[in-house]
Structure formats: C-alpha cells, structure tokens
PDB file of N, CA and C in Angstrom:
ATOM      1  N   UNK S  23    -154.091   3.376 112.198  1.00 62.00           N
ATOM      2  CA  UNK S  23    -154.278   4.538 111.346  1.00 62.00           C
ATOM      3  C   UNK S  23    -153.354   4.487 110.120  1.00 62.00           C
ATOM      4  N   UNK S  24    -152.115   4.018 110.345  1.00 60.00           N
ATOM      5  CA  UNK S  24    -151.177   3.924 109.226  1.00 60.00           C
ATOM      6  C   UNK S  24    -151.688   2.947 108.165  1.00 60.00           C
ATOM      7  N   UNK S  25    -152.269   1.822 108.630  1.00 63.00           N
ATOM      8  CA  UNK S  25    -152.785   0.831 107.685  1.00 63.00           C
ATOM      9  C   UNK S  25    -153.925   1.417 106.860  1.00 63.00           C
ATOM     10  N   UNK S  26    -154.819   2.155 107.507  1.00 55.00           N
ATOM     11  CA  UNK S  26    -155.942   2.769 106.805  1.00 55.00           C
ATOM     12  C   UNK S  26    -155.455   3.776 105.766  1.00 55.00           C
ATOM     13  N   UNK S  27    -154.481   4.585 106.145  1.00 50.00           N
ATOM     14  CA  UNK S  27    -153.914   5.569 105.222  1.00 50.00           C
ATOM     15  C   UNK S  27    -153.215   4.874 104.049  1.00 50.00           C
ATOM     16  N   UNK S  28    -152.491   3.793 104.340  1.00 52.00           N
ATOM     17  CA  UNK S  28    -151.802   3.038 103.282  1.00 52.00           C
ATOM     18  C   UNK S  28    -152.803   2.421 102.306  1.00 52.00           C
ATOM     19  N   UNK S  29    -153.880   1.858 102.842  1.00 59.00           N
ATOM     20  CA  UNK S  29    -154.904   1.253 101.982  1.00 59.00           C
ATOM     21  C   UNK S  29    -155.577   2.314 101.121  1.00 59.00           C
ATOM     22  N   UNK S  30    -155.881   3.459 101.707  1.00 51.00           N
ATOM     23  CA  UNK S  30    -156.500   4.550 100.942  1.00 51.00           C
ATOM     24  C   UNK S  30    -155.572   5.024  99.833  1.00 51.00           C
ATOM     25  N   UNK S  31    -154.287   5.149 100.128  1.00 52.00           N
ATOM     26  CA  UNK S  31    -153.313   5.585  99.120  1.00 52.00           C
ATOM     27  C   UNK S  31    -153.199   4.556  97.994  1.00 52.00           C
ATOM     28  N   UNK S  32    -153.223   3.266  98.362  1.00 53.00           N
ATOM     29  CA  UNK S  32    -153.151   2.198  97.366  1.00 53.00           C
ATOM     30  C   UNK S  32    -154.352   2.251  96.428  1.00 53.00           C
ATOM     31  N   UNK S  33    -155.564   2.413  96.974  1.00 51.00           N
ATOM     32  CA  UNK S  33    -156.753   2.511  96.135  1.00 51.00           C
ATOM     33  C   UNK S  33    -156.700   3.728  95.223  1.00 51.00           C
ATOM     34  N   UNK S  34    -156.206   4.845  95.730  1.00 50.00           N
ATOM     35  CA  UNK S  34    -156.069   6.053  94.916  1.00 50.00           C
ATOM     36  C   UNK S  34    -155.097   5.820  93.770  1.00 50.00           C
ATOM     37  N   UNK S  35    -153.969   5.181  94.057  1.00 53.00           N
ATOM     38  CA  UNK S  35    -152.976   4.894  93.014  1.00 53.00           C
ATOM     39  C   UNK S  35    -153.551   3.961  91.955  1.00 53.00           C
ATOM     40  N   UNK S  36    -154.288   2.931  92.374  1.00 51.00           N
ATOM     41  CA  UNK S  36    -154.909   2.013  91.416  1.00 51.00           C
ATOM     42  C   UNK S  36    -155.962   2.718  90.567  1.00 51.00           C
ATOM     43  N   UNK S  37    -156.731   3.603  91.164  1.00 52.00           N
ATOM     44  CA  UNK S  37    -157.746   4.349  90.441  1.00 52.00           C
ATOM     45  C   UNK S  37    -157.118   5.243  89.376  1.00 52.00           C
ATOM     46  N   UNK S  38    -156.076   5.962  89.722  1.00 48.00           N
ATOM     47  CA  UNK S  38    -155.397   6.848  88.762  1.00 48.00           C
ATOM     48  C   UNK S  38    -154.796   6.032  87.634  1.00 48.00           C
ATOM     49  N   UNK S  39    -154.170   4.910  87.940  1.00 49.00           N
ATOM     50  CA  UNK S  39    -153.572   4.058  86.925  1.00 49.00           C
ATOM     51  C   UNK S  39    -154.639   3.489  85.993  1.00 49.00           C
ATOM     52  N   UNK S  40    -155.762   3.071  86.515  1.00 47.00           N
ATOM     53  CA  UNK S  40    -156.850   2.533  85.694  1.00 47.00           C
ATOM     54  C   UNK S  40    -157.411   3.614  84.776  1.00 47.00           C
ATOM     55  N   UNK S  41    -157.493   4.841  85.226  1.00 43.00           N
ATOM     56  CA  UNK S  41    -157.991   5.944  84.411  1.00 43.00           C
ATOM     57  C   UNK S  41    -157.083   6.158  83.203  1.00 43.00           C
ATOM     58  N   UNK S  42    -155.774   6.107  83.389  1.00 45.00           N
ATOM     59  CA  UNK S  42    -154.838   6.325  82.288  1.00 45.00           C
ATOM     60  C   UNK S  42    -154.976   5.249  81.220  1.00 45.00           C
ATOM     61  N   UNK S  43    -155.183   4.001  81.611  1.00 46.00           N
ATOM     62  CA  UNK S  43    -155.240   2.897  80.658  1.00 46.00           C
ATOM     63  C   UNK S  43    -156.553   2.849  79.900  1.00 46.00           C
ATOM     64  N   UNK S  44    -157.603   3.422  80.426  1.00 45.00           N
ATOM     65  CA  UNK S  44    -158.889   3.351  79.754  1.00 45.00           C
ATOM     66  C   UNK S  44    -159.148   4.538  78.837  1.00 45.00           C
ATOM     67  N   UNK S  45    -158.254   5.498  78.814  1.00 47.00           N
ATOM     68  CA  UNK S  45    -158.429   6.651  77.948  1.00 47.00           C
ATOM     69  C   UNK S  45    -158.156   6.222  76.506  1.00 47.00           C
ATOM     70  N   UNK S  46    -159.175   6.177  75.641  1.00 55.00           N
ATOM     71  CA  UNK S  46    -158.967   5.709  74.269  1.00 55.00           C
ATOM     72  C   UNK S  46    -158.241   6.753  73.426  1.00 55.00           C
ATOM     73  N   UNK S  47    -157.376   6.271  72.548  1.00 78.00           N
ATOM     74  CA  UNK S  47    -156.742   7.163  71.600  1.00 78.00           C
ATOM     75  C   UNK S  47    -157.630   7.262  70.371  1.00 78.00           C
ATOM     76  N   UNK S  48    -157.519   8.360  69.693  1.00 90.00           N
ATOM     77  CA  UNK S  48    -158.348   8.650  68.532  1.00 90.00           C
ATOM     78  C   UNK S  48    -157.852   7.888  67.303  1.00 90.00           C
ATOM     79  N   UNK S  49    -158.779   7.175  66.644  1.00 95.00           N
ATOM     80  CA  UNK S  49    -158.473   6.525  65.378  1.00 95.00           C
ATOM     81  C   UNK S  49    -158.629   7.551  64.268  1.00 95.00           C
ATOM     82  N   UNK S  50    -157.662   7.578  63.357  1.00 95.00           N
ATOM     83  CA  UNK S  50    -157.682   8.534  62.251  1.00 95.00           C
ATOM     84  C   UNK S  50    -157.489   7.796  60.926  1.00 95.00           C
ATOM     85  N   UNK S  51    -158.072   8.325  59.885  1.00 96.00           N
ATOM     86  CA  UNK S  51    -157.791   7.861  58.526  1.00 96.00           C
ATOM     87  C   UNK S  51    -156.844   8.894  57.925  1.00 96.00           C
ATOM     88  N   UNK S  52    -155.657   8.429  57.500  1.00 97.00           N
ATOM     89  CA  UNK S  52    -154.628   9.343  57.014  1.00 97.00           C
ATOM     90  C   UNK S  52    -154.073   8.853  55.683  1.00 97.00           C
ATOM     91  N   UNK S  53    -153.425   9.760  54.973  1.00 97.00           N
ATOM     92  CA  UNK S  53    -152.664   9.382  53.794  1.00 97.00           C
ATOM     93  C   UNK S  53    -151.322   8.841  54.276  1.00 97.00           C
ATOM     94  N   UNK S  54    -150.827   7.820  53.601  1.00 98.00           N
ATOM     95  CA  UNK S  54    -149.559   7.202  53.983  1.00 98.00           C
ATOM     96  C   UNK S  54    -148.782   6.856  52.728  1.00 98.00           C
ATOM     97  N   UNK S  55    -147.474   7.107  52.773  1.00 98.00           N
ATOM     98  CA  UNK S  55    -146.642   6.842  51.609  1.00 98.00           C
ATOM     99  C   UNK S  55    -145.178   6.995  52.001  1.00 98.00           C
ATOM    100  N   UNK S  56    -144.320   6.987  50.988  1.00 98.00           N
ATOM    101  CA  UNK S  56    -142.903   7.283  51.207  1.00 98.00           C
ATOM    102  C   UNK S  56    -142.769   8.796  51.396  1.00 98.00           C
ATOM    103  N   UNK S  57    -142.196   9.176  52.507  1.00 98.00           N
ATOM    104  CA  UNK S  57    -142.055  10.603  52.798  1.00 98.00           C
ATOM    105  C   UNK S  57    -141.219  11.330  51.755  1.00 98.00           C
ATOM    106  N   UNK S  58    -140.154  10.699  51.304  1.00 98.00           N
ATOM    107  CA  UNK S  58    -139.277  11.351  50.338  1.00 98.00           C
ATOM    108  C   UNK S  58    -139.860  11.327  48.920  1.00 98.00           C
ATOM    109  N   UNK S  59    -140.308  10.154  48.469  1.00 97.00           N
ATOM    110  CA  UNK S  59    -140.756   9.999  47.077  1.00 97.00           C
ATOM    111  C   UNK S  59    -142.101  10.654  46.782  1.00 97.00           C
ATOM    112  N   UNK S  60    -143.035  10.606  47.722  1.00 98.00           N
ATOM    113  CA  UNK S  60    -144.387  11.090  47.448  1.00 98.00           C
ATOM    114  C   UNK S  60    -144.748  12.382  48.191  1.00 98.00           C
ATOM    115  N   UNK S  61    -144.187  12.591  49.372  1.00 98.00           N
ATOM    116  CA  UNK S  61    -144.552  13.777  50.154  1.00 98.00           C
ATOM    117  C   UNK S  61    -143.491  14.870  50.092  1.00 98.00           C
ATOM    118  N   UNK S  62    -142.374  14.620  49.397  1.00 97.00           N
ATOM    119  CA  UNK S  62    -141.345  15.646  49.218  1.00 97.00           C
ATOM    120  C   UNK S  62    -140.591  16.020  50.487  1.00 97.00           C
ATOM    121  N   UNK S  63    -140.508  15.124  51.435  1.00 97.00           N
ATOM    122  CA  UNK S  63    -139.799  15.403  52.687  1.00 97.00           C
ATOM    123  C   UNK S  63    -138.295  15.226  52.470  1.00 97.00           C
ATOM    124  N   UNK S  64    -137.510  16.102  53.058  1.00 95.00           N
ATOM    125  CA  UNK S  64    -136.063  16.070  52.830  1.00 95.00           C
ATOM    126  C   UNK S  64    -135.250  15.920  54.110  1.00 95.00           C
ATOM    127  N   UNK S  65    -135.904  15.695  55.238  1.00 93.00           N
ATOM    128  CA  UNK S  65    -135.193  15.598  56.520  1.00 93.00           C
ATOM    129  C   UNK S  65    -134.302  14.360  56.617  1.00 93.00           C
ATOM    130  N   UNK S  66    -134.645  13.302  55.902  1.00 93.00           N
ATOM    131  CA  UNK S  66    -133.879  12.050  55.918  1.00 93.00           C
ATOM    132  C   UNK S  66    -133.526  11.667  54.495  1.00 93.00           C
ATOM    133  N   UNK S  67    -132.503  10.829  54.357  1.00 94.00           N
ATOM    134  CA  UNK S  67    -132.147  10.280  53.049  1.00 94.00           C
ATOM    135  C   UNK S  67    -132.734   8.876  52.942  1.00 94.00           C
ATOM    136  N   UNK S  68    -132.979   8.427  51.721  1.00 94.00           N
ATOM    137  CA  UNK S  68    -133.539   7.102  51.521  1.00 94.00           C
ATOM    138  C   UNK S  68    -135.048   7.156  51.440  1.00 94.00           C
ATOM    139  N   UNK S  69    -135.685   6.045  51.753  1.00 97.00           N
ATOM    140  CA  UNK S  69    -137.140   5.944  51.694  1.00 97.00           C
ATOM    141  C   UNK S  69    -137.657   5.555  53.068  1.00 97.00           C
ATOM    142  N   UNK S  70    -138.544   6.382  53.607  1.00 98.00           N
ATOM    143  CA  UNK S  70    -139.089   6.141  54.936  1.00 98.00           C
ATOM    144  C   UNK S  70    -140.595   6.374  54.922  1.00 98.00           C
ATOM    145  N   UNK S  71    -141.301   5.595  55.709  1.00 98.00           N
ATOM    146  CA  UNK S  71    -142.750   5.705  55.811  1.00 98.00           C
ATOM    147  C   UNK S  71    -143.141   7.025  56.466  1.00 98.00           C
ATOM    148  N   UNK S  72    -144.173   7.640  55.914  1.00 98.00           N
ATOM    149  CA  UNK S  72    -144.669   8.908  56.458  1.00 98.00           C
ATOM    150  C   UNK S  72    -146.189   8.935  56.356  1.00 98.00           C
ATOM    151  N   UNK S  73    -146.788   9.746  57.195  1.00 98.00           N
ATOM    152  CA  UNK S  73    -148.230   9.996  57.132  1.00 98.00           C
ATOM    153  C   UNK S  73    -148.436  11.479  56.868  1.00 98.00           C
ATOM    154  N   UNK S  74    -149.573  11.770  56.247  1.00 98.00           N
ATOM    155  CA  UNK S  74    -149.946  13.178  56.043  1.00 98.00           C
ATOM    156  C   UNK S  74    -151.271  13.393  56.755  1.00 98.00           C
ATOM    157  N   UNK S  75    -151.236  14.295  57.740  1.00 96.00           N
ATOM    158  CA  UNK S  75    -152.398  14.608  58.558  1.00 96.00           C
ATOM    159  C   UNK S  75    -152.697  16.086  58.422  1.00 96.00           C
ATOM    160  N   UNK S  76    -153.902  16.395  57.943  1.00 94.00           N
ATOM    161  CA  UNK S  76    -154.330  17.781  57.752  1.00 94.00           C
ATOM    162  C   UNK S  76    -153.293  18.594  56.963  1.00 94.00           C
ATOM    163  N   UNK S  77    -152.761  17.970  55.902  1.00 95.00           N
ATOM    164  CA  UNK S  77    -151.840  18.649  55.006  1.00 95.00           C
ATOM    165  C   UNK S  77    -150.398  18.695  55.462  1.00 95.00           C
ATOM    166  N   UNK S  78    -150.066  18.178  56.642  1.00 97.00           N
ATOM    167  CA  UNK S  78    -148.694  18.185  57.147  1.00 97.00           C
ATOM    168  C   UNK S  78    -148.169  16.752  57.209  1.00 97.00           C
ATOM    169  N   UNK S  79    -146.933  16.565  56.752  1.00 98.00           N
ATOM    170  CA  UNK S  79    -146.332  15.237  56.689  1.00 98.00           C
ATOM    171  C   UNK S  79    -145.412  14.993  57.885  1.00 98.00           C
ATOM    172  N   UNK S  80    -145.444  13.742  58.370  1.00 98.00           N
ATOM    173  CA  UNK S  80    -144.624  13.331  59.504  1.00 98.00           C
ATOM    174  C   UNK S  80    -144.039  11.955  59.213  1.00 98.00           C
ATOM    175  N   UNK S  81    -142.740  11.784  59.480  1.00 98.00           N
ATOM    176  CA  UNK S  81    -142.175  10.443  59.422  1.00 98.00           C
ATOM    177  C   UNK S  81    -142.787   9.619  60.546  1.00 98.00           C
ATOM    178  N   UNK S  82    -142.851   8.292  60.340  1.00 98.00           N
ATOM    179  CA  UNK S  82    -143.525   7.388  61.267  1.00 98.00           C
ATOM    180  C   UNK S  82    -142.504   6.598  62.084  1.00 98.00           C
ATOM    181  N   UNK S  83    -142.798   6.437  63.369  1.00 97.00           N
ATOM    182  CA  UNK S  83    -142.059   5.551  64.257  1.00 97.00           C
ATOM    183  C   UNK S  83    -143.068   4.539  64.783  1.00 97.00           C
ATOM    184  N   UNK S  84    -142.704   3.266  64.760  1.00 97.00           N
ATOM    185  CA  UNK S  84    -143.601   2.219  65.253  1.00 97.00           C
ATOM    186  C   UNK S  84    -143.934   1.190  64.191  1.00 97.00           C
ATOM    187  N   UNK S  85    -143.715   1.515  62.951  1.00 97.00           N
ATOM    188  CA  UNK S  85    -143.805   0.588  61.829  1.00 97.00           C
ATOM    189  C   UNK S  85    -142.910   1.161  60.727  1.00 97.00           C
ATOM    190  N   UNK S  86    -142.432   0.287  59.853  1.00 96.00           N
ATOM    191  CA  UNK S  86    -141.481   0.715  58.818  1.00 96.00           C
ATOM    192  C   UNK S  86    -142.067   0.504  57.430  1.00 96.00           C
ATOM    193  N   UNK S  87    -141.490   1.188  56.478  1.00 97.00           N
ATOM    194  CA  UNK S  87    -141.974   1.155  55.097  1.00 97.00           C
ATOM    195  C   UNK S  87    -141.971  -0.276  54.540  1.00 97.00           C
ATOM    196  N   UNK S  88    -140.959  -1.079  54.883  1.00 94.00           N
ATOM    197  CA  UNK S  88    -140.865  -2.440  54.344  1.00 94.00           C
ATOM    198  C   UNK S  88    -141.711  -3.453  55.105  1.00 94.00           C
ATOM    199  N   UNK S  89    -142.360  -3.030  56.194  1.00 95.00           N
ATOM    200  CA  UNK S  89    -143.275  -3.919  56.913  1.00 95.00           C
ATOM    201  C   UNK S  89    -144.569  -4.137  56.140  1.00 95.00           C
ATOM    202  N   UNK S  90    -144.776  -3.394  55.063  1.00 93.00           N
ATOM    203  CA  UNK S  90    -146.049  -3.399  54.337  1.00 93.00           C
ATOM    204  C   UNK S  90    -145.856  -3.711  52.860  1.00 93.00           C
ATOM    205  N   UNK S  91    -144.864  -4.529  52.550  1.00 93.00           N
ATOM    206  CA  UNK S  91    -144.616  -4.905  51.166  1.00 93.00           C
ATOM    207  C   UNK S  91    -143.430  -4.160  50.579  1.00 93.00           C
ATOM    208  N   UNK S  92    -143.176  -4.420  49.320  1.00 96.00           N
ATOM    209  CA  UNK S  92    -142.049  -3.805  48.611  1.00 96.00           C
ATOM    210  C   UNK S  92    -142.394  -2.352  48.278  1.00 96.00           C
ATOM    211  N   UNK S  93    -141.692  -1.427  48.892  1.00 96.00           N
ATOM    212  CA  UNK S  93    -141.966   0.000  48.693  1.00 96.00           C
ATOM    213  C   UNK S  93    -141.757   0.429  47.252  1.00 96.00           C
ATOM    214  N   UNK S  94    -140.892  -0.280  46.516  1.00 96.00           N
ATOM    215  CA  UNK S  94    -140.583   0.120  45.140  1.00 96.00           C
ATOM    216  C   UNK S  94    -141.360  -0.670  44.087  1.00 96.00           C
ATOM    217  N   UNK S  95    -142.297  -1.496  44.524  1.00 96.00           N
ATOM    218  CA  UNK S  95    -143.162  -2.209  43.582  1.00 96.00           C
ATOM    219  C   UNK S  95    -144.116  -1.208  42.925  1.00 96.00           C
ATOM    220  N   UNK S  96    -144.783  -1.655  41.870  1.00 95.00           N
ATOM    221  CA  UNK S  96    -145.712  -0.790  41.125  1.00 95.00           C
ATOM    222  C   UNK S  96    -146.761  -0.153  42.037  1.00 95.00           C
ATOM    223  N   UNK S  97    -147.215  -0.906  43.045  1.00 93.00           N
ATOM    224  CA  UNK S  97    -148.224  -0.384  43.969  1.00 93.00           C
ATOM    225  C   UNK S  97    -147.644  -0.077  45.354  1.00 93.00           C
ATOM    226  N   UNK S  98    -146.322   0.073  45.432  1.00 96.00           N
ATOM    227  CA  UNK S  98    -145.644   0.321  46.707  1.00 96.00           C
ATOM    228  C   UNK S  98    -145.709   1.783  47.131  1.00 96.00           C
ATOM    229  N   UNK S  99    -145.265   2.039  48.342  1.00 97.00           N
ATOM    230  CA  UNK S  99    -145.331   3.386  48.915  1.00 97.00           C
ATOM    231  C   UNK S  99    -144.506   4.423  48.150  1.00 97.00           C
ATOM    232  N   UNK S 100    -143.468   3.998  47.468  1.00 97.00           N
ATOM    233  CA  UNK S 100    -142.661   4.966  46.714  1.00 97.00           C
ATOM    234  C   UNK S 100    -143.318   5.348  45.386  1.00 97.00           C
ATOM    235  N   UNK S 101    -144.334   4.584  45.002  1.00 97.00           N
ATOM    236  CA  UNK S 101    -145.013   4.823  43.734  1.00 97.00           C
ATOM    237  C   UNK S 101    -146.417   5.383  43.885  1.00 97.00           C
ATOM    238  N   UNK S 102    -147.014   5.264  45.055  1.00 96.00           N
ATOM    239  CA  UNK S 102    -148.403   5.682  45.230  1.00 96.00           C
ATOM    240  C   UNK S 102    -148.668   6.122  46.668  1.00 96.00           C
ATOM    241  N   UNK S 103    -149.694   6.918  46.829  1.00 97.00           N
ATOM    242  CA  UNK S 103    -150.153   7.331  48.150  1.00 97.00           C
ATOM    243  C   UNK S 103    -151.356   6.471  48.507  1.00 97.00           C
ATOM    244  N   UNK S 104    -151.324   5.878  49.684  1.00 97.00           N
ATOM    245  CA  UNK S 104    -152.400   5.005  50.149  1.00 97.00           C
ATOM    246  C   UNK S 104    -153.075   5.648  51.358  1.00 97.00           C
ATOM    247  N   UNK S 105    -154.101   4.981  51.867  1.00 97.00           N
ATOM    248  CA  UNK S 105    -154.742   5.438  53.101  1.00 97.00           C
ATOM    249  C   UNK S 105    -154.629   4.339  54.147  1.00 97.00           C
ATOM    250  N   UNK S 106    -154.595   4.758  55.395  1.00 97.00           N
ATOM    251  CA  UNK S 106    -154.491   3.810  56.493  1.00 97.00           C
ATOM    252  C   UNK S 106    -155.301   4.316  57.680  1.00 97.00           C
ATOM    253  N   UNK S 107    -155.757   3.374  58.458  1.00 97.00           N
ATOM    254  CA  UNK S 107    -156.397   3.683  59.729  1.00 97.00           C
ATOM    255  C   UNK S 107    -155.283   3.577  60.775  1.00 97.00           C
ATOM    256  N   UNK S 108    -155.088   4.635  61.538  1.00 97.00           N
ATOM    257  CA  UNK S 108    -153.983   4.666  62.490  1.00 97.00           C
ATOM    258  C   UNK S 108    -154.444   5.171  63.852  1.00 97.00           C
ATOM    259  N   UNK S 109    -153.676   4.794  64.851  1.00 97.00           N
ATOM    260  CA  UNK S 109    -153.795   5.372  66.178  1.00 97.00           C
ATOM    261  C   UNK S 109    -152.381   5.760  66.574  1.00 97.00           C
ATOM    262  N   UNK S 110    -152.237   6.962  67.073  1.00 97.00           N
ATOM    263  CA  UNK S 110    -150.924   7.428  67.485  1.00 97.00           C
ATOM    264  C   UNK S 110    -150.977   8.906  67.779  1.00 97.00           C
ATOM    265  N   UNK S 111    -149.791   9.486  67.947  1.00 96.00           N
ATOM    266  CA  UNK S 111    -149.725  10.907  68.234  1.00 96.00           C
ATOM    267  C   UNK S 111    -148.435  11.499  67.689  1.00 96.00           C
ATOM    268  N   UNK S 112    -148.470  12.782  67.447  1.00 96.00           N
ATOM    269  CA  UNK S 112    -147.290  13.493  66.986  1.00 96.00           C
ATOM    270  C   UNK S 112    -146.456  13.859  68.210  1.00 96.00           C
ATOM    271  N   UNK S 113    -145.194  13.431  68.189  1.00 96.00           N
ATOM    272  CA  UNK S 113    -144.228  13.757  69.243  1.00 96.00           C
ATOM    273  C   UNK S 113    -142.946  14.205  68.559  1.00 96.00           C
ATOM    274  N   UNK S 114    -142.482  15.377  68.905  1.00 96.00           N
ATOM    275  CA  UNK S 114    -141.229  15.899  68.335  1.00 96.00           C
ATOM    276  C   UNK S 114    -141.236  15.842  66.806  1.00 96.00           C
ATOM    277  N   UNK S 115    -142.331  16.248  66.199  1.00 95.00           N
ATOM    278  CA  UNK S 115    -142.487  16.324  64.751  1.00 95.00           C
ATOM    279  C   UNK S 115    -142.389  14.955  64.053  1.00 95.00           C
ATOM    280  N   UNK S 116    -142.702  13.886  64.801  1.00 97.00           N
ATOM    281  CA  UNK S 116    -142.728  12.520  64.281  1.00 97.00           C
ATOM    282  C   UNK S 116    -144.038  11.894  64.725  1.00 97.00           C
ATOM    283  N   UNK S 117    -144.649  11.068  63.862  1.00 97.00           N
ATOM    284  CA  UNK S 117    -145.876  10.382  64.230  1.00 97.00           C
ATOM    285  C   UNK S 117    -145.521   9.042  64.849  1.00 97.00           C
ATOM    286  N   UNK S 118    -145.821   8.885  66.136  1.00 97.00           N
ATOM    287  CA  UNK S 118    -145.568   7.640  66.862  1.00 97.00           C
ATOM    288  C   UNK S 118    -146.845   6.817  66.802  1.00 97.00           C
ATOM    289  N   UNK S 119    -146.803   5.739  66.035  1.00 97.00           N
ATOM    290  CA  UNK S 119    -147.988   4.935  65.770  1.00 97.00           C
ATOM    291  C   UNK S 119    -148.073   3.755  66.737  1.00 97.00           C
ATOM    292  N   UNK S 120    -149.283   3.498  67.234  1.00 97.00           N
ATOM    293  CA  UNK S 120    -149.522   2.331  68.078  1.00 97.00           C
ATOM    294  C   UNK S 120    -150.447   1.329  67.387  1.00 97.00           C
ATOM    295  N   UNK S 121    -151.103   1.745  66.317  1.00 97.00           N
ATOM    296  CA  UNK S 121    -151.966   0.868  65.509  1.00 97.00           C
ATOM    297  C   UNK S 121    -151.902   1.372  64.080  1.00 97.00           C
ATOM    298  N   UNK S 122    -151.736   0.442  63.126  1.00 97.00           N
ATOM    299  CA  UNK S 122    -151.603   0.807  61.719  1.00 97.00           C
ATOM    300  C   UNK S 122    -152.258  -0.272  60.875  1.00 97.00           C
ATOM    301  N   UNK S 123    -153.261   0.108  60.089  1.00 96.00           N
ATOM    302  CA  UNK S 123    -153.942  -0.832  59.192  1.00 96.00           C
ATOM    303  C   UNK S 123    -154.144  -0.168  57.842  1.00 96.00           C
ATOM    304  N   UNK S 124    -153.523  -0.742  56.824  1.00 96.00           N
ATOM    305  CA  UNK S 124    -153.722  -0.237  55.461  1.00 96.00           C
ATOM    306  C   UNK S 124    -155.147  -0.504  55.035  1.00 96.00           C
ATOM    307  N   UNK S 125    -155.747   0.463  54.370  1.00 95.00           N
ATOM    308  CA  UNK S 125    -157.101   0.300  53.857  1.00 95.00           C
ATOM    309  C   UNK S 125    -157.035  -0.122  52.398  1.00 95.00           C
ATOM    310  N   UNK S 126    -158.027  -0.849  51.914  1.00 90.00           N
ATOM    311  CA  UNK S 126    -158.018  -1.294  50.517  1.00 90.00           C
ATOM    312  C   UNK S 126    -157.972  -0.121  49.552  1.00 90.00           C
ATOM    313  N   UNK S 127    -157.258  -0.322  48.446  1.00 77.00           N
ATOM    314  CA  UNK S 127    -157.197   0.699  47.411  1.00 77.00           C
ATOM    315  C   UNK S 127    -158.553   0.837  46.747  1.00 77.00           C
ATOM    316  N   UNK S 128    -158.917   2.075  46.450  1.00 72.00           N
ATOM    317  CA  UNK S 128    -160.175   2.307  45.736  1.00 72.00           C
ATOM    318  C   UNK S 128    -159.949   2.043  44.269  1.00 72.00           C
ATOM    319  N   UNK S 129    -160.908   1.374  43.635  1.00 62.00           N
ATOM    320  CA  UNK S 129    -160.762   1.034  42.206  1.00 62.00           C
ATOM    321  C   UNK S 129    -161.485   2.022  41.344  1.00 62.00           C
TER     322      UNK S 129
END
C-alpha cells in the first residue's frame, strides 16, 4: 500500500510540475528606451534600460542598456524610443524580462 501511495504522489508531483512549465507567458510589444533620458524616471542615477507598458515606465532586470549597442549613439536608447517584443512580468515595480527582441525601426 505504501508503494502505491508513493507512486501516486510521484505522478501527482510530476503532473503539477509539468503544468507550471507549459504555462506560456504573454508576448508584448512595448516601448523601450533609457528610463532617465527618454521616460523621465528619477528613481536611479545614470542611464538604465526601461520599458513603457500602457503608459507606465518600469526599469528592466534581465538585460541591460549596453547589451543592445551604444546607448549614447545617434540611434541609441538615450536618444530615441524604440519598440521591442518582450516576455516578462512586473515584480516590485520592475519589469523582469525573460525574452527581449528589438524590433526594426520604422522608416
């Protein structure tokens, strides 16, 4: 009986774990730029990557401003607002990104 109960518990645990991993996160198209230079955020000093979702700006954790080129270049994040396809969630007023892809600039 103990073996049967143990096997049933193991299958239940595997089922719950599989359910958590298959839950897809929502892909969003968001504005992305320097939080300080373009979005007027003052919580941090310097230049940090931020996203704007539904009019609210959040600093990003999971990728950095310099991971995507020179932020201070003519077409950098400190000079322009771009769009990106992202997956992540807001936690403690910060956007925790698990996927980040810059979209081409519109001409």
